[in-house]
Amino acid sequence: QLVQSGADLKKPGASVKVSCRASGYDFTNYGISWVRQARGHGPEWMGWINTNNGDTKYAREFQGRVTMTRDTSTNTAYMELRGLTSDDTAVYYCAKDELIVGAVPFDHWGPGTLVTVSS
Amino acid sequence: DTVLTQSPGTLSLSPGERATLSCRARQTVNGNYLAWYQQKPGQAPRLLIYDASTRANGIPDRFSGSGSGTDFTLTISRLEPEDSAVYYCQRYGSSILYTFGQGTKLEIK
Protein backbone atom coordinates (compact mmCIF):
# COMPACT_ATOMS: atom_id res chain seq x y z
CA GLN A 1 0.00 0.00 0.00
CA LEU A 2 1.08 3.53 -0.77
CA VAL A 3 -0.52 6.37 1.17
CA GLN A 4 0.03 9.94 0.04
CA SER A 5 -0.34 13.31 1.72
CA GLY A 6 -3.46 15.38 1.22
CA ALA A 7 -4.35 17.96 -1.39
CA ASP A 8 -2.43 21.23 -1.33
CA LEU A 9 -2.96 24.76 -2.61
CA LYS A 10 0.12 26.83 -3.41
CA LYS A 11 0.83 30.27 -4.77
CA PRO A 12 2.97 30.76 -7.86
CA GLY A 13 6.65 30.69 -7.01
CA ALA A 14 6.17 28.54 -3.93
CA SER A 15 7.34 24.98 -3.32
CA VAL A 16 5.35 21.85 -2.52
CA LYS A 17 6.44 18.66 -0.79
CA VAL A 18 4.35 15.52 -1.27
CA SER A 19 4.84 12.41 0.86
CA CYS A 20 4.26 8.74 0.07
CA ARG A 21 4.25 6.22 2.91
CA ALA A 22 4.70 2.58 2.00
CA SER A 23 3.47 -0.46 3.89
CA GLY A 24 3.10 -4.18 3.29
CA TYR A 25 6.49 -4.71 1.69
CA ASP A 26 10.16 -4.14 2.39
CA PHE A 27 10.50 -0.44 1.54
CA THR A 28 14.23 -0.51 0.84
CA ASN A 29 13.97 -3.44 -1.61
CA TYR A 30 12.07 -1.33 -4.13
CA GLY A 31 12.36 2.11 -5.65
CA ILE A 32 9.71 4.80 -5.86
CA SER A 33 8.85 6.73 -9.01
CA TRP A 34 6.84 9.94 -9.12
CA VAL A 35 4.37 10.60 -11.91
CA ARG A 36 2.12 13.59 -12.40
CA GLN A 37 -1.00 14.06 -14.46
CA ALA A 38 -2.61 17.34 -15.37
CA ARG A 39 -6.34 17.31 -15.96
CA GLY A 40 -7.15 15.87 -19.37
CA HIS A 41 -3.56 14.85 -20.06
CA GLY A 42 -1.58 11.64 -19.99
CA PRO A 43 0.73 10.74 -17.11
CA GLU A 44 4.18 12.31 -17.05
CA TRP A 45 7.10 10.63 -15.31
CA MET A 46 9.02 13.02 -13.06
CA GLY A 47 11.75 10.91 -11.51
CA TRP A 48 12.79 8.01 -9.32
CA ILE A 49 14.55 7.32 -6.07
CA ASN A 50 16.43 4.22 -4.97
CA THR A 51 15.07 3.88 -1.44
CA ASN A 52 18.03 1.74 -0.43
CA ASN A 53 20.89 4.15 -1.14
CA GLY A 54 19.08 7.39 -1.98
CA ASP A 55 20.23 7.58 -5.61
CA THR A 56 17.90 9.61 -7.80
CA LYS A 57 17.16 10.05 -11.48
CA TYR A 58 15.08 12.97 -12.67
CA ALA A 59 13.34 13.56 -15.97
CA ARG A 60 15.08 16.25 -17.95
CA GLU A 61 12.02 18.49 -17.76
CA PHE A 62 12.27 18.69 -13.95
CA GLN A 63 15.99 18.73 -13.34
CA GLY A 64 16.98 21.63 -11.13
CA ARG A 65 13.45 22.08 -9.83
CA VAL A 66 12.66 18.73 -8.16
CA THR A 67 14.21 16.85 -5.26
CA MET A 68 13.26 13.32 -4.22
CA THR A 69 14.24 11.99 -0.82
CA ARG A 70 13.27 9.18 1.50
CA ASP A 71 13.15 8.37 5.20
CA THR A 72 13.81 4.70 5.79
CA SER A 73 12.80 4.96 9.46
CA THR A 74 9.22 5.74 8.45
CA ASN A 75 9.14 4.02 5.02
CA THR A 76 8.25 7.35 3.43
CA ALA A 77 9.33 8.91 0.14
CA TYR A 78 9.10 12.61 -0.57
CA MET A 79 8.92 14.72 -3.73
CA GLU A 80 9.58 18.45 -3.52
CA LEU A 81 8.90 20.70 -6.51
CA ARG A 82 10.05 24.31 -6.48
CA GLY A 83 9.22 27.40 -8.49
CA LEU A 84 5.59 26.41 -8.99
CA THR A 85 3.53 27.84 -11.83
CA SER A 86 -0.04 27.21 -12.89
CA ASP A 87 1.31 24.57 -15.28
CA ASP A 88 2.27 22.49 -12.25
CA THR A 89 -1.38 22.09 -11.23
CA ALA A 90 -1.84 18.33 -11.41
CA VAL A 91 -2.38 15.12 -9.50
CA TYR A 92 0.94 13.76 -8.28
CA TYR A 93 1.30 9.99 -7.88
CA CYS A 94 3.95 7.84 -6.31
CA ALA A 95 4.40 4.36 -7.73
CA LYS A 96 6.33 1.30 -6.61
CA ASP A 97 9.34 0.77 -8.81
CA GLU A 98 12.51 -1.30 -8.75
CA LEU A 99 15.96 -0.44 -7.42
CA ILE A 100 17.01 -0.09 -11.06
CA VAL A 101 15.22 2.81 -12.70
CA GLY A 102 13.19 2.14 -15.81
CA ALA A 103 13.23 -1.62 -15.48
CA VAL A 104 9.55 -2.34 -14.97
CA PRO A 105 6.12 -0.76 -15.39
CA PHE A 106 4.16 0.31 -12.32
CA ASP A 107 1.90 -2.27 -10.75
CA HIS A 108 1.22 -0.36 -7.53
CA TRP A 109 0.30 3.31 -7.35
CA GLY A 110 -0.59 5.68 -4.58
CA PRO A 111 -4.03 7.33 -4.70
CA GLY A 112 -2.61 10.63 -5.89
CA THR A 113 -2.24 14.11 -4.38
CA LEU A 114 -3.89 17.08 -6.03
CA VAL A 115 -1.62 20.12 -6.08
CA THR A 116 -3.26 23.33 -7.20
CA VAL A 117 -1.17 26.39 -8.03
CA SER A 118 -3.16 29.59 -7.96
CA SER A 119 -2.78 33.14 -6.77
CA ASP B 1 13.15 10.56 -28.72
CA THR B 2 10.60 8.22 -27.20
CA VAL B 3 7.24 9.69 -28.26
CA LEU B 4 4.27 7.33 -28.19
CA THR B 5 1.24 8.13 -30.34
CA GLN B 6 -2.08 6.50 -29.49
CA SER B 7 -5.07 6.17 -31.77
CA PRO B 8 -7.92 6.70 -32.00
CA GLY B 9 -8.39 9.55 -29.55
CA THR B 10 -11.88 8.36 -28.68
CA LEU B 11 -13.60 5.06 -29.38
CA SER B 12 -17.31 4.50 -28.90
CA LEU B 13 -18.56 0.91 -28.97
CA SER B 14 -21.40 -1.23 -27.67
CA PRO B 15 -21.32 -3.96 -25.03
CA GLY B 16 -20.18 -7.28 -26.46
CA GLU B 17 -18.12 -5.69 -29.25
CA ARG B 18 -14.33 -5.74 -29.54
CA ALA B 19 -12.09 -2.70 -29.07
CA THR B 20 -8.75 -2.31 -30.81
CA LEU B 21 -6.43 0.41 -29.49
CA SER B 22 -3.16 1.36 -31.14
CA CYS B 23 0.13 2.67 -29.77
CA ARG B 24 2.91 3.64 -32.16
CA ALA B 25 6.45 4.49 -31.11
CA ARG B 26 8.72 6.81 -33.02
CA GLN B 27 11.62 4.42 -32.47
CA THR B 28 11.82 0.68 -31.99
CA VAL B 29 10.80 -0.44 -28.52
CA ASN B 30 13.69 -2.65 -27.49
CA GLY B 31 12.74 -5.84 -25.68
CA ASN B 32 9.05 -5.04 -26.34
CA TYR B 33 9.07 -3.13 -23.07
CA LEU B 34 5.60 -1.74 -23.62
CA ALA B 35 2.80 -1.64 -21.04
CA TRP B 36 -0.90 -0.74 -21.11
CA TYR B 37 -2.88 0.90 -18.32
CA GLN B 38 -6.55 1.54 -17.67
CA GLN B 39 -7.58 4.69 -15.84
CA LYS B 40 -11.05 5.53 -14.58
CA PRO B 41 -12.04 9.01 -13.32
CA GLY B 42 -10.56 9.86 -9.96
CA GLN B 43 -8.38 6.74 -9.87
CA ALA B 44 -4.73 5.96 -10.43
CA PRO B 45 -3.80 4.06 -13.57
CA ARG B 46 -4.12 0.29 -13.33
CA LEU B 47 -1.57 -1.95 -15.02
CA LEU B 48 -3.19 -4.29 -17.56
CA ILE B 49 -0.41 -5.57 -19.82
CA TYR B 50 3.39 -5.53 -19.65
CA ASP B 51 6.13 -6.71 -21.97
CA ALA B 52 3.66 -5.99 -24.77
CA SER B 53 1.57 -9.13 -24.27
CA THR B 54 1.71 -10.40 -20.67
CA ARG B 55 -1.38 -9.80 -18.56
CA ALA B 56 -0.79 -8.38 -15.10
CA ASN B 57 -2.10 -10.19 -12.04
CA GLY B 58 -5.89 -10.41 -11.89
CA ILE B 59 -6.52 -9.01 -15.37
CA PRO B 60 -9.27 -10.88 -17.26
CA ASP B 61 -8.33 -12.69 -20.45
CA ARG B 62 -10.66 -10.35 -22.37
CA PHE B 63 -7.67 -8.00 -22.37
CA SER B 64 -4.81 -8.91 -24.68
CA GLY B 65 -1.75 -7.14 -25.99
CA SER B 66 0.22 -7.70 -29.14
CA GLY B 67 2.80 -6.10 -31.37
CA SER B 68 6.52 -5.53 -31.62
CA GLY B 69 9.00 -3.02 -32.94
CA THR B 70 7.12 0.26 -33.21
CA ASP B 71 3.48 -0.88 -33.44
CA PHE B 72 1.49 -2.25 -30.52
CA THR B 73 -2.17 -3.08 -29.97
CA LEU B 74 -4.43 -3.53 -26.96
CA THR B 75 -7.51 -5.61 -27.74
CA ILE B 76 -10.48 -5.79 -25.41
CA SER B 77 -12.98 -8.44 -26.40
CA ARG B 78 -16.60 -8.84 -25.25
CA LEU B 79 -16.80 -5.27 -24.01
CA GLU B 80 -18.56 -4.59 -20.73
CA PRO B 81 -19.85 -1.24 -19.43
CA GLU B 82 -17.11 -1.28 -16.76
CA ASP B 83 -14.47 -1.11 -19.50
CA SER B 84 -15.29 2.57 -20.03
CA ALA B 85 -12.02 4.34 -19.22
CA VAL B 86 -8.97 6.02 -20.69
CA TYR B 87 -6.23 3.63 -21.78
CA TYR B 88 -2.56 4.59 -21.87
CA CYS B 89 0.48 2.87 -23.28
CA GLN B 90 3.86 3.29 -21.60
CA ARG B 91 7.35 2.55 -22.77
CA TYR B 92 9.96 1.48 -20.23
CA GLY B 93 13.48 0.06 -20.21
CA SER B 94 16.45 1.25 -18.26
CA SER B 95 18.05 3.06 -21.17
CA ILE B 96 15.09 5.31 -21.94
CA LEU B 97 13.32 5.48 -18.59
CA TYR B 98 9.56 6.05 -18.91
CA THR B 99 7.24 7.60 -21.50
CA PHE B 100 3.45 7.54 -21.68
CA GLY B 101 1.14 8.00 -24.63
CA GLN B 102 -1.58 10.63 -24.64
CA GLY B 103 -4.37 8.08 -24.16
CA THR B 104 -7.43 6.64 -25.88
CA LYS B 105 -10.84 7.24 -24.33
CA LEU B 106 -13.11 4.22 -24.64
CA GLU B 107 -16.83 4.82 -24.30
CA ILE B 108 -19.28 1.97 -23.98
CA LYS B 109 -22.63 3.07 -25.37
PDB file of N, CA and C in Angstrom, chain A residues 22-92:
ATOM      1  N   ALA A  22       4.880   3.939   2.484  1.00  0.00           N
ATOM      2  CA  ALA A  22       4.698   2.579   2.000  1.00  0.00           C
ATOM      3  C   ALA A  22       4.474   1.615   3.158  1.00  0.00           C
ATOM      4  N   SER A  23       3.672   0.609   2.917  1.00  0.00           N
ATOM      5  CA  SER A  23       3.470  -0.457   3.891  1.00  0.00           C
ATOM      6  C   SER A  23       3.186  -1.758   3.165  1.00  0.00           C
ATOM      7  N   GLY A  24       3.411  -2.882   3.863  1.00  0.00           N
ATOM      8  CA  GLY A  24       3.099  -4.184   3.287  1.00  0.00           C
ATOM      9  C   GLY A  24       4.214  -4.809   2.484  1.00  0.00           C
ATOM     10  N   TYR A  25       5.344  -4.123   2.378  1.00  0.00           N
ATOM     11  CA  TYR A  25       6.485  -4.708   1.689  1.00  0.00           C
ATOM     12  C   TYR A  25       7.751  -4.078   2.252  1.00  0.00           C
ATOM     13  N   ASP A  26       8.884  -4.654   1.906  1.00  0.00           N
ATOM     14  CA  ASP A  26      10.161  -4.137   2.386  1.00  0.00           C
ATOM     15  C   ASP A  26      10.516  -2.888   1.577  1.00  0.00           C
ATOM     16  N   PHE A  27      10.360  -1.737   2.221  1.00  0.00           N
ATOM     17  CA  PHE A  27      10.499  -0.439   1.545  1.00  0.00           C
ATOM     18  C   PHE A  27      11.826  -0.313   0.813  1.00  0.00           C
ATOM     19  N   THR A  28      12.908  -0.747   1.425  1.00  0.00           N
ATOM     20  CA  THR A  28      14.232  -0.515   0.841  1.00  0.00           C
ATOM     21  C   THR A  28      14.619  -1.552  -0.207  1.00  0.00           C
ATOM     22  N   ASN A  29      13.721  -2.476  -0.534  1.00  0.00           N
ATOM     23  CA  ASN A  29      13.966  -3.435  -1.610  1.00  0.00           C
ATOM     24  C   ASN A  29      13.382  -2.996  -2.944  1.00  0.00           C
ATOM     25  N   TYR A  30      12.712  -1.831  -2.930  1.00  0.00           N
ATOM     26  CA  TYR A  30      12.067  -1.331  -4.134  1.00  0.00           C
ATOM     27  C   TYR A  30      12.271   0.175  -4.234  1.00  0.00           C
ATOM     28  N   GLY A  31      12.296   0.673  -5.458  1.00  0.00           N
ATOM     29  CA  GLY A  31      12.363   2.110  -5.654  1.00  0.00           C
ATOM     30  C   GLY A  31      10.977   2.733  -5.646  1.00  0.00           C
ATOM     31  N   ILE A  32      10.957   4.047  -5.731  1.00  0.00           N
ATOM     32  CA  ILE A  32       9.709   4.797  -5.863  1.00  0.00           C
ATOM     33  C   ILE A  32       9.868   5.766  -7.035  1.00  0.00           C
ATOM     34  N   SER A  33       8.920   5.721  -7.946  1.00  0.00           N
ATOM     35  CA  SER A  33       8.846   6.735  -9.007  1.00  0.00           C
ATOM     36  C   SER A  33       7.722   7.700  -8.718  1.00  0.00           C
ATOM     37  N   TRP A  34       7.869   8.912  -9.226  1.00  0.00           N
ATOM     38  CA  TRP A  34       6.835   9.942  -9.116  1.00  0.00           C
ATOM     39  C   TRP A  34       6.339  10.285 -10.520  1.00  0.00           C
ATOM     40  N   VAL A  35       5.029  10.333 -10.633  1.00  0.00           N
ATOM     41  CA  VAL A  35       4.367  10.595 -11.913  1.00  0.00           C
ATOM     42  C   VAL A  35       3.305  11.659 -11.662  1.00  0.00           C
ATOM     43  N   ARG A  36       3.194  12.622 -12.551  1.00  0.00           N
ATOM     44  CA  ARG A  36       2.121  13.593 -12.395  1.00  0.00           C
ATOM     45  C   ARG A  36       1.204  13.559 -13.602  1.00  0.00           C
ATOM     46  N   GLN A  37      -0.005  14.072 -13.387  1.00  0.00           N
ATOM     47  CA  GLN A  37      -0.998  14.062 -14.461  1.00  0.00           C
ATOM     48  C   GLN A  37      -1.871  15.292 -14.348  1.00  0.00           C
ATOM     49  N   ALA A  38      -1.742  16.169 -15.312  1.00  0.00           N
ATOM     50  CA  ALA A  38      -2.615  17.336 -15.373  1.00  0.00           C
ATOM     51  C   ALA A  38      -3.969  16.904 -15.909  1.00  0.00           C
ATOM     52  N   ARG A  39      -4.977  17.651 -15.566  1.00  0.00           N
ATOM     53  CA  ARG A  39      -6.343  17.315 -15.955  1.00  0.00           C
ATOM     54  C   ARG A  39      -6.445  17.199 -17.464  1.00  0.00           C
ATOM     55  N   GLY A  40      -6.962  16.062 -17.939  1.00  0.00           N
ATOM     56  CA  GLY A  40      -7.155  15.873 -19.366  1.00  0.00           C
ATOM     57  C   GLY A  40      -5.905  15.478 -20.128  1.00  0.00           C
ATOM     58  N   HIS A  41      -4.824  15.216 -19.417  1.00  0.00           N
ATOM     59  CA  HIS A  41      -3.562  14.849 -20.057  1.00  0.00           C
ATOM     60  C   HIS A  41      -3.109  13.469 -19.617  1.00  0.00           C
ATOM     61  N   GLY A  42      -2.168  12.921 -20.357  1.00  0.00           N
ATOM     62  CA  GLY A  42      -1.583  11.645 -19.989  1.00  0.00           C
ATOM     63  C   GLY A  42      -0.612  11.799 -18.839  1.00  0.00           C
ATOM     64  N   PRO A  43      -0.258  10.683 -18.203  1.00  0.00           N
ATOM     65  CA  PRO A  43       0.727  10.738 -17.114  1.00  0.00           C
ATOM     66  C   PRO A  43       2.082  11.204 -17.633  1.00  0.00           C
ATOM     67  N   GLU A  44       2.844  11.799 -16.724  1.00  0.00           N
ATOM     68  CA  GLU A  44       4.185  12.308 -17.045  1.00  0.00           C
ATOM     69  C   GLU A  44       5.136  11.875 -15.933  1.00  0.00           C
ATOM     70  N   TRP A  45       6.141  11.096 -16.302  1.00  0.00           N
ATOM     71  CA  TRP A  45       7.103  10.626 -15.314  1.00  0.00           C
ATOM     72  C   TRP A  45       8.035  11.747 -14.902  1.00  0.00           C
ATOM     73  N   MET A  46       8.201  11.925 -13.577  1.00  0.00           N
ATOM     74  CA  MET A  46       9.024  13.016 -13.058  1.00  0.00           C
ATOM     75  C   MET A  46      10.408  12.553 -12.606  1.00  0.00           C
ATOM     76  N   GLY A  47      10.467  11.373 -12.006  1.00  0.00           N
ATOM     77  CA  GLY A  47      11.750  10.915 -11.510  1.00  0.00           C
ATOM     78  C   GLY A  47      11.598   9.707 -10.618  1.00  0.00           C
ATOM     79  N   TRP A  48      12.709   9.264 -10.076  1.00  0.00           N
ATOM     80  CA  TRP A  48      12.786   8.009  -9.325  1.00  0.00           C
ATOM     81  C   TRP A  48      13.814   8.125  -8.229  1.00  0.00           C
ATOM     82  N   ILE A  49      13.569   7.389  -7.137  1.00  0.00           N
ATOM     83  CA  ILE A  49      14.552   7.323  -6.068  1.00  0.00           C
ATOM     84  C   ILE A  49      14.779   5.864  -5.681  1.00  0.00           C
ATOM     85  N   ASN A  50      16.044   5.504  -5.534  1.00  0.00           N
ATOM     86  CA  ASN A  50      16.429   4.220  -4.972  1.00  0.00           C
ATOM     87  C   ASN A  50      16.314   4.348  -3.465  1.00  0.00           C
ATOM     88  N   THR A  51      15.330   3.711  -2.872  1.00  0.00           N
ATOM     89  CA  THR A  51      15.067   3.883  -1.444  1.00  0.00           C
ATOM     90  C   THR A  51      16.140   3.226  -0.575  1.00  0.00           C
ATOM     91  N   ASN A  52      16.976   2.404  -1.181  1.00  0.00           N
ATOM     92  CA  ASN A  52      18.030   1.741  -0.430  1.00  0.00           C
ATOM     93  C   ASN A  52      19.223   2.662  -0.214  1.00  0.00           C
ATOM     94  N   ASN A  53      19.694   3.307  -1.283  1.00  0.00           N
ATOM     95  CA  ASN A  53      20.892   4.150  -1.140  1.00  0.00           C
ATOM     96  C   ASN A  53      20.639   5.630  -1.407  1.00  0.00           C
ATOM     97  N   GLY A  54      19.408   5.991  -1.771  1.00  0.00           N
ATOM     98  CA  GLY A  54      19.076   7.393  -1.980  1.00  0.00           C
ATOM     99  C   GLY A  54      19.404   7.928  -3.358  1.00  0.00           C
ATOM    100  N   ASP A  55      19.960   7.098  -4.254  1.00  0.00           N
ATOM    101  CA  ASP A  55      20.228   7.578  -5.609  1.00  0.00           C
ATOM    102  C   ASP A  55      18.938   8.060  -6.273  1.00  0.00           C
ATOM    103  N   THR A  56      19.068   9.077  -7.099  1.00  0.00           N
ATOM    104  CA  THR A  56      17.902   9.612  -7.797  1.00  0.00           C
ATOM    105  C   THR A  56      18.176   9.757  -9.289  1.00  0.00           C
ATOM    106  N   LYS A  57      17.109   9.767 -10.058  1.00  0.00           N
ATOM    107  CA  LYS A  57      17.163  10.046 -11.478  1.00  0.00           C
ATOM    108  C   LYS A  57      15.942  10.889 -11.791  1.00  0.00           C
ATOM    109  N   TYR A  58      16.177  12.056 -12.379  1.00  0.00           N
ATOM    110  CA  TYR A  58      15.079  12.967 -12.673  1.00  0.00           C
ATOM    111  C   TYR A  58      14.871  13.090 -14.170  1.00  0.00           C
ATOM    112  N   ALA A  59      13.621  13.254 -14.574  1.00  0.00           N
ATOM    113  CA  ALA A  59      13.335  13.558 -15.967  1.00  0.00           C
ATOM    114  C   ALA A  59      13.936  14.910 -16.316  1.00  0.00           C
ATOM    115  N   ARG A  60      14.394  15.030 -17.531  1.00  0.00           N
ATOM    116  CA  ARG A  60      15.075  16.253 -17.953  1.00  0.00           C
ATOM    117  C   ARG A  60      14.220  17.496 -17.697  1.00  0.00           C
ATOM    118  N   GLU A  61      12.920  17.346 -17.879  1.00  0.00           N
ATOM    119  CA  GLU A  61      12.019  18.493 -17.758  1.00  0.00           C
ATOM    120  C   GLU A  61      11.988  19.067 -16.346  1.00  0.00           C
ATOM    121  N   PHE A  62      12.383  18.260 -15.352  1.00  0.00           N
ATOM    122  CA  PHE A  62      12.268  18.688 -13.952  1.00  0.00           C
ATOM    123  C   PHE A  62      13.619  18.896 -13.273  1.00  0.00           C
ATOM    124  N   GLN A  63      14.683  18.572 -13.963  1.00  0.00           N
ATOM    125  CA  GLN A  63      15.992  18.728 -13.343  1.00  0.00           C
ATOM    126  C   GLN A  63      16.225  20.166 -12.915  1.00  0.00           C
ATOM    127  N   GLY A  64      16.729  20.317 -11.687  1.00  0.00           N
ATOM    128  CA  GLY A  64      16.978  21.633 -11.128  1.00  0.00           C
ATOM    129  C   GLY A  64      15.803  22.201 -10.357  1.00  0.00           C
ATOM    130  N   ARG A  65      14.658  21.550 -10.480  1.00  0.00           N
ATOM    131  CA  ARG A  65      13.451  22.076  -9.827  1.00  0.00           C
ATOM    132  C   ARG A  65      12.818  21.059  -8.884  1.00  0.00           C
ATOM    133  N   VAL A  66      13.253  19.793  -8.970  1.00  0.00           N
ATOM    134  CA  VAL A  66      12.663  18.734  -8.157  1.00  0.00           C
ATOM    135  C   VAL A  66      13.733  18.056  -7.314  1.00  0.00           C
ATOM    136  N   THR A  67      13.337  17.639  -6.128  1.00  0.00           N
ATOM    137  CA  THR A  67      14.211  16.849  -5.258  1.00  0.00           C
ATOM    138  C   THR A  67      13.404  15.711  -4.671  1.00  0.00           C
ATOM    139  N   MET A  68      13.917  14.511  -4.796  1.00  0.00           N
ATOM    140  CA  MET A  68      13.263  13.323  -4.221  1.00  0.00           C
ATOM    141  C   MET A  68      14.143  12.774  -3.115  1.00  0.00           C
ATOM    142  N   THR A  69      13.524  12.515  -1.980  1.00  0.00           N
ATOM    143  CA  THR A  69      14.235  11.995  -0.822  1.00  0.00           C
ATOM    144  C   THR A  69      13.423  10.859  -0.209  1.00  0.00           C
ATOM    145  N   ARG A  70      14.025  10.211   0.785  1.00  0.00           N
ATOM    146  CA  ARG A  70      13.275   9.176   1.498  1.00  0.00           C
ATOM    147  C   ARG A  70      13.744   9.109   2.940  1.00  0.00           C
ATOM    148  N   ASP A  71      12.852   8.582   3.789  1.00  0.00           N
ATOM    149  CA  ASP A  71      13.147   8.374   5.199  1.00  0.00           C
ATOM    150  C   ASP A  71      12.893   6.900   5.479  1.00  0.00           C
ATOM    151  N   THR A  72      13.965   6.139   5.624  1.00  0.00           N
ATOM    152  CA  THR A  72      13.806   4.699   5.794  1.00  0.00           C
ATOM    153  C   THR A  72      13.257   4.341   7.177  1.00  0.00           C
ATOM    154  N   SER A  73      13.321   5.265   8.121  1.00  0.00           N
ATOM    155  CA  SER A  73      12.799   4.960   9.459  1.00  0.00           C
ATOM    156  C   SER A  73      11.271   4.972   9.476  1.00  0.00           C
ATOM    157  N   THR A  74      10.680   5.675   8.516  1.00  0.00           N
ATOM    158  CA  THR A  74       9.215   5.745   8.446  1.00  0.00           C
ATOM    159  C   THR A  74       8.679   5.184   7.128  1.00  0.00           C
ATOM    160  N   ASN A  75       9.544   4.592   6.326  1.00  0.00           N
ATOM    161  CA  ASN A  75       9.135   4.022   5.022  1.00  0.00           C
ATOM    162  C   ASN A  75       8.391   5.050   4.161  1.00  0.00           C
ATOM    163  N   THR A  76       8.912   6.252   4.136  1.00  0.00           N
ATOM    164  CA  THR A  76       8.247   7.346   3.427  1.00  0.00           C
ATOM    165  C   THR A  76       9.179   7.974   2.390  1.00  0.00           C
ATOM    166  N   ALA A  77       8.627   8.186   1.209  1.00  0.00           N
ATOM    167  CA  ALA A  77       9.330   8.907   0.145  1.00  0.00           C
ATOM    168  C   ALA A  77       8.713  10.290  -0.012  1.00  0.00           C
ATOM    169  N   TYR A  78       9.540  11.232  -0.425  1.00  0.00           N
ATOM    170  CA  TYR A  78       9.098  12.613  -0.574  1.00  0.00           C
ATOM    171  C   TYR A  78       9.491  13.151  -1.955  1.00  0.00           C
ATOM    172  N   MET A  79       8.631  14.025  -2.479  1.00  0.00           N
ATOM    173  CA  MET A  79       8.920  14.724  -3.728  1.00  0.00           C
ATOM    174  C   MET A  79       8.673  16.201  -3.487  1.00  0.00           C
ATOM    175  N   GLU A  80       9.717  17.001  -3.664  1.00  0.00           N
ATOM    176  CA  GLU A  80       9.585  18.448  -3.524  1.00  0.00           C
ATOM    177  C   GLU A  80       9.776  19.108  -4.877  1.00  0.00           C
ATOM    178  N   LEU A  81       8.838  19.969  -5.244  1.00  0.00           N
ATOM    179  CA  LEU A  81       8.901  20.702  -6.507  1.00  0.00           C
ATOM    180  C   LEU A  81       8.894  22.195  -6.202  1.00  0.00           C
ATOM    181  N   ARG A  82       9.859  22.894  -6.764  1.00  0.00           N
ATOM    182  CA  ARG A  82      10.051  24.314  -6.475  1.00  0.00           C
ATOM    183  C   ARG A  82       9.657  25.177  -7.665  1.00  0.00           C
ATOM    184  N   GLY A  83       9.525  26.462  -7.409  1.00  0.00           N
ATOM    185  CA  GLY A  83       9.221  27.400  -8.486  1.00  0.00           C
ATOM    186  C   GLY A  83       7.913  27.101  -9.188  1.00  0.00           C
ATOM    187  N   LEU A  84       6.869  26.834  -8.420  1.00  0.00           N
ATOM    188  CA  LEU A  84       5.594  26.406  -8.991  1.00  0.00           C
ATOM    189  C   LEU A  84       4.959  27.470  -9.872  1.00  0.00           C
ATOM    190  N   THR A  85       4.357  27.007 -10.968  1.00  0.00           N
ATOM    191  CA  THR A  85       3.530  27.837 -11.831  1.00  0.00           C
ATOM    192  C   THR A  85       2.190  27.144 -12.009  1.00  0.00           C
ATOM    193  N   SER A  86       1.273  27.815 -12.670  1.00  0.00           N
ATOM    194  CA  SER A  86      -0.045  27.215 -12.891  1.00  0.00           C
ATOM    195  C   SER A  86       0.067  25.922 -13.707  1.00  0.00           C
ATOM    196  N   ASP A  87       1.104  25.797 -14.498  1.00  0.00           N
ATOM    197  CA  ASP A  87       1.311  24.565 -15.280  1.00  0.00           C
ATOM    198  C   ASP A  87       1.633  23.360 -14.414  1.00  0.00           C
ATOM    199  N   ASP A  88       1.967  23.597 -13.171  1.00  0.00           N
ATOM    200  CA  ASP A  88       2.267  22.490 -12.251  1.00  0.00           C
ATOM    201  C   ASP A  88       1.021  21.981 -11.543  1.00  0.00           C
ATOM    202  N   THR A  89      -0.125  22.592 -11.799  1.00  0.00           N
ATOM    203  CA  THR A  89      -1.377  22.086 -11.234  1.00  0.00           C
ATOM    204  C   THR A  89      -1.658  20.704 -11.818  1.00  0.00           C
ATOM    205  N   ALA A  90      -1.731  19.706 -10.951  1.00  0.00           N
ATOM    206  CA  ALA A  90      -1.843  18.329 -11.408  1.00  0.00           C
ATOM    207  C   ALA A  90      -2.069  17.416 -10.213  1.00  0.00           C
ATOM    208  N   VAL A  91      -2.395  16.168 -10.513  1.00  0.00           N
ATOM    209  CA  VAL A  91      -2.384  15.120  -9.502  1.00  0.00           C
ATOM    210  C   VAL A  91      -1.011  14.466  -9.546  1.00  0.00           C
ATOM    211  N   TYR A  92      -0.398  14.349  -8.398  1.00  0.00           N
ATOM    212  CA  TYR A  92       0.936  13.762  -8.276  1.00  0.00           C
ATOM    213  C   TYR A  92       0.805  12.381  -7.643  1.00  0.00           C
TER     214      TYR A  92
END
